[in-house]
Short mmCIF file of C-alpha atoms in Angstrom, two decimals:
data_model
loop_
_atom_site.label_atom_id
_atom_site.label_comp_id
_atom_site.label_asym_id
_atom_site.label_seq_id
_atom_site.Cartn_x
_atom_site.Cartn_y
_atom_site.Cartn_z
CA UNK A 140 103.80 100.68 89.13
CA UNK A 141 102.80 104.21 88.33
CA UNK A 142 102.26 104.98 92.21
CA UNK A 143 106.01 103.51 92.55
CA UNK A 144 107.25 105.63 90.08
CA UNK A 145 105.83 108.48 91.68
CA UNK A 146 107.66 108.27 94.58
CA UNK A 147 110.61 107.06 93.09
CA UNK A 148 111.40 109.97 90.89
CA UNK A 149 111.24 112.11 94.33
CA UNK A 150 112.89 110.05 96.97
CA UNK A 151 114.22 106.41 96.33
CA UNK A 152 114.50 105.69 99.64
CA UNK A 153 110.77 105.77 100.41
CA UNK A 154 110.14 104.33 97.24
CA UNK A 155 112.35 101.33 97.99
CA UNK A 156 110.51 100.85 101.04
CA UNK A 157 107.01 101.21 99.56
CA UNK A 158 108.14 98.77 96.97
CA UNK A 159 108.93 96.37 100.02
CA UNK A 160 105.45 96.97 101.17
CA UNK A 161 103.59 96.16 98.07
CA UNK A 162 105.86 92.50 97.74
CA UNK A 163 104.31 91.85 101.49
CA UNK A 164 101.41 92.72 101.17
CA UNK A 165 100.57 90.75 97.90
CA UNK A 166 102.85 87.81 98.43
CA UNK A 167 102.74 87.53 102.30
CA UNK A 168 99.19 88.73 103.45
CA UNK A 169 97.28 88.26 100.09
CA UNK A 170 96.02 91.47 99.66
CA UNK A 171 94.65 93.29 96.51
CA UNK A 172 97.19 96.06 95.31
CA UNK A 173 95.43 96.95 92.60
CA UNK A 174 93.31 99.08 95.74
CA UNK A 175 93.86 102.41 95.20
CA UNK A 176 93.36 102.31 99.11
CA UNK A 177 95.62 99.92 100.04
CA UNK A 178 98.67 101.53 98.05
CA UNK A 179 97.91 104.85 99.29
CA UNK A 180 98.00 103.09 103.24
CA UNK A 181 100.83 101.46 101.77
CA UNK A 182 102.73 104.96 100.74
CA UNK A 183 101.50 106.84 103.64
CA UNK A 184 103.08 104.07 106.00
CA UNK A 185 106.84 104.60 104.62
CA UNK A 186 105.83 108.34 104.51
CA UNK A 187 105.81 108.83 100.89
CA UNK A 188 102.77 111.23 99.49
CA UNK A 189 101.04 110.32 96.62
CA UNK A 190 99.31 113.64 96.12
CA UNK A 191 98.99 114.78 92.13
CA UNK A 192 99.85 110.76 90.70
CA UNK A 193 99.52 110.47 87.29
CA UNK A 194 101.20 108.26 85.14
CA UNK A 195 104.04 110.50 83.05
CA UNK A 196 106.62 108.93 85.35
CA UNK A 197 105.31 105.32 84.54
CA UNK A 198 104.67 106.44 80.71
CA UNK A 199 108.65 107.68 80.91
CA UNK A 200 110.06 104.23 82.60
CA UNK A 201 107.75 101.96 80.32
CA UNK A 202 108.97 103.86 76.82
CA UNK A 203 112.68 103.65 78.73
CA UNK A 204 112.74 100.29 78.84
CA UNK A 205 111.18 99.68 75.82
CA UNK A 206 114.32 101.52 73.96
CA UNK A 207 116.27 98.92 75.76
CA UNK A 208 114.36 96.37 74.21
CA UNK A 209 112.50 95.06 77.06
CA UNK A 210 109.01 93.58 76.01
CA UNK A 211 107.69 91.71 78.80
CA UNK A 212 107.56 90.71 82.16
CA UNK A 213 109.42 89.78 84.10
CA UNK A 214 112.97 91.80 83.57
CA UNK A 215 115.29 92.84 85.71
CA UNK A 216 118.09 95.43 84.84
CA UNK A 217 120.86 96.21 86.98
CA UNK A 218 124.37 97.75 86.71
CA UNK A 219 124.20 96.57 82.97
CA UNK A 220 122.92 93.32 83.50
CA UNK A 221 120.05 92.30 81.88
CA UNK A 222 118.03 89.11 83.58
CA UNK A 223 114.62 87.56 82.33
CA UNK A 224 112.32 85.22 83.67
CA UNK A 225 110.84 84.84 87.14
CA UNK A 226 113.75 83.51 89.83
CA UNK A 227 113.65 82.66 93.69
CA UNK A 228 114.48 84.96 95.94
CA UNK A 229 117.81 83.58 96.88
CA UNK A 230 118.97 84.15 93.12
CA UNK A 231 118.04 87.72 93.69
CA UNK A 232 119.99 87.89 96.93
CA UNK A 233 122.81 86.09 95.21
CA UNK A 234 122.74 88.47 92.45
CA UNK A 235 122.30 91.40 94.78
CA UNK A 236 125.47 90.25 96.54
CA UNK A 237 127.74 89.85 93.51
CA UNK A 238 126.37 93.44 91.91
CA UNK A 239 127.11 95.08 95.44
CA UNK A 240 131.05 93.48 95.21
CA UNK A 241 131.34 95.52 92.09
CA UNK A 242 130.01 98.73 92.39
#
């Protein structure tokens, strides 16, 4: 999360994409991402630099949603809509699809 963060609070773009990267590698190829190797391959591959990570942007994003009353994994937040709870991935793309007919 931090290393996402990181990246996020200087380009979204490549963090989008490194957050894409992560999902694969844990859920497709089984990988370890808690190796501070593999997410710095990881960010270097969608051209994101992880130089001088710390954590302030994580610390920031984790009291954030705190205020908002979030307490646990996982929840999603978008547009004002607050979902809890683990759901498949065509939910997401469902939800995705209504959110994007509204903004």
């Amino acid at each position: 999360m931090a290393a996402f963060e990181w990246l996020n609070q200087t380009d979204t773009a490549v963090a989008g994409r490194f957050a894409e990267s992560v999902f694969a590698a844990y859920f497709a190829e089984g990988q370890d991402i808690e190796s501070a190797e593999l997410l710095t391959k990881l960010a270097l591959d969608v051209r994101g630099d992880l130089t001088g990570l710390t954590s302030e942007p994580l610390d920031r994003s984790e009291a954030l949603a705190r205020s908002n009353g979030v307490n646990g994994t996982s929840t999603w937040i978008a547009d004002g809509y607050w979902v809890s709870g683990l759901r498949s991935r065509e939910w997401f793309k469902e939800w995705a699809a209504v959110l994007g007919s509204t903004v």
